């Protein structure tokens, strides 16, 4: 099951307003820029490295395979 997020409803509104569909991605990004900027300012003001709080528990010792050689 995939839950709809705000973009699903925004797309319906954009479509109803007659906005071309090739502009949807741009509008989605523009609507988030202020939030992204706020995160940057918060992290810049805190001035410390962000470290993950969890440890990786997935498979280890896996080797990289070039895309051309993958099945």
mmCIF file of C-alpha atoms in Angstrom:
data_model
loop_
_atom_site.group_PDB
_atom_site.id
_atom_site.type_symbol
_atom_site.label_atom_id
_atom_site.label_comp_id
_atom_site.label_asym_id
_atom_site.label_seq_id
_atom_site.Cartn_x
_atom_site.Cartn_y
_atom_site.Cartn_z
ATOM 1 C CA UNK A 1 0.000 0.000 0.000
ATOM 2 C CA UNK A 2 1.302 3.441 -0.913
ATOM 3 C CA UNK A 3 -0.128 6.377 0.984
ATOM 4 C CA UNK A 4 -0.727 9.606 -0.922
ATOM 5 C CA UNK A 5 1.289 12.620 0.161
ATOM 6 C CA UNK A 6 0.629 16.303 -0.442
ATOM 7 C CA UNK A 7 2.090 16.081 -3.964
ATOM 8 C CA UNK A 8 -0.777 13.839 -5.022
ATOM 9 C CA UNK A 9 -3.318 16.478 -4.075
ATOM 10 C CA UNK A 10 -1.156 19.342 -5.347
ATOM 11 C CA UNK A 11 -0.959 17.657 -8.742
ATOM 12 C CA UNK A 12 -4.753 17.478 -8.891
ATOM 13 C CA UNK A 13 -4.988 21.198 -8.142
ATOM 14 C CA UNK A 14 -2.274 22.093 -10.670
ATOM 15 C CA UNK A 15 -4.021 20.002 -13.322
ATOM 16 C CA UNK A 16 -7.377 21.632 -12.578
ATOM 17 C CA UNK A 17 -5.763 25.072 -12.859
ATOM 18 C CA UNK A 18 -4.472 24.132 -16.314
ATOM 19 C CA UNK A 19 -0.785 24.166 -15.390
ATOM 20 C CA UNK A 20 1.252 22.049 -17.850
ATOM 21 C CA UNK A 21 2.282 18.704 -16.374
ATOM 22 C CA UNK A 22 5.934 19.245 -17.290
ATOM 23 C CA UNK A 23 6.009 22.057 -14.701
ATOM 24 C CA UNK A 24 4.720 19.896 -11.827
ATOM 25 C CA UNK A 25 8.170 18.735 -10.671
ATOM 26 C CA UNK A 26 9.431 22.315 -10.694
ATOM 27 C CA UNK A 27 6.453 23.454 -8.626
ATOM 28 C CA UNK A 28 6.919 20.604 -6.139
ATOM 29 C CA UNK A 29 10.577 21.581 -5.676
ATOM 30 C CA UNK A 30 9.817 25.295 -5.416
ATOM 31 C CA UNK A 31 7.256 24.639 -2.705
ATOM 32 C CA UNK A 32 9.926 22.886 -0.636
ATOM 33 C CA UNK A 33 12.793 25.345 -1.094
ATOM 34 C CA UNK A 34 11.867 27.412 1.968
ATOM 35 C CA UNK A 35 11.903 24.275 4.116
ATOM 36 C CA UNK A 36 15.216 23.135 2.667
ATOM 37 C CA UNK A 37 16.637 26.609 3.295
ATOM 38 C CA UNK A 38 15.410 26.541 6.892
ATOM 39 C CA UNK A 39 17.128 23.186 7.438
ATOM 40 C CA UNK A 40 20.368 24.561 5.999
ATOM 41 C CA UNK A 41 20.228 27.594 8.293
ATOM 42 C CA UNK A 42 19.491 25.441 11.355
ATOM 43 C CA UNK A 43 22.359 23.098 10.573
ATOM 44 C CA UNK A 44 24.702 25.986 9.793
ATOM 45 C CA UNK A 45 23.820 27.713 13.097
ATOM 46 C CA UNK A 46 24.414 24.504 15.073
ATOM 47 C CA UNK A 47 27.864 24.124 13.427
ATOM 48 C CA UNK A 48 28.473 20.458 14.173
ATOM 49 C CA UNK A 49 28.759 17.318 12.129
ATOM 50 C CA UNK A 50 25.604 15.289 11.728
ATOM 51 C CA UNK A 51 26.229 11.667 12.611
ATOM 52 C CA UNK A 52 23.811 8.785 12.087
ATOM 53 C CA UNK A 53 22.258 7.433 15.268
ATOM 54 C CA UNK A 54 21.881 3.917 13.926
ATOM 55 C CA UNK A 55 24.285 1.203 12.874
ATOM 56 C CA UNK A 56 24.073 -0.524 9.493
ATOM 57 C CA UNK A 57 22.817 -4.078 9.947
ATOM 58 C CA UNK A 58 22.508 -5.143 6.301
ATOM 59 C CA UNK A 59 24.641 -7.601 4.371
ATOM 60 C CA UNK A 60 28.395 -7.089 4.575
ATOM 61 C CA UNK A 61 31.273 -7.905 2.252
ATOM 62 C CA UNK A 62 29.298 -7.194 -0.894
ATOM 63 C CA UNK A 63 31.280 -6.282 -3.976
ATOM 64 C CA UNK A 64 30.410 -3.623 -6.501
ATOM 65 C CA UNK A 65 29.448 -4.930 -9.942
ATOM 66 C CA UNK A 66 29.471 -2.545 -12.928
ATOM 67 C CA UNK A 67 26.025 -2.004 -14.416
ATOM 68 C CA UNK A 68 27.058 -3.544 -17.747
ATOM 69 C CA UNK A 69 27.897 -6.822 -15.971
ATOM 70 C CA UNK A 70 24.749 -7.051 -13.851
ATOM 71 C CA UNK A 71 22.041 -9.583 -14.735
#
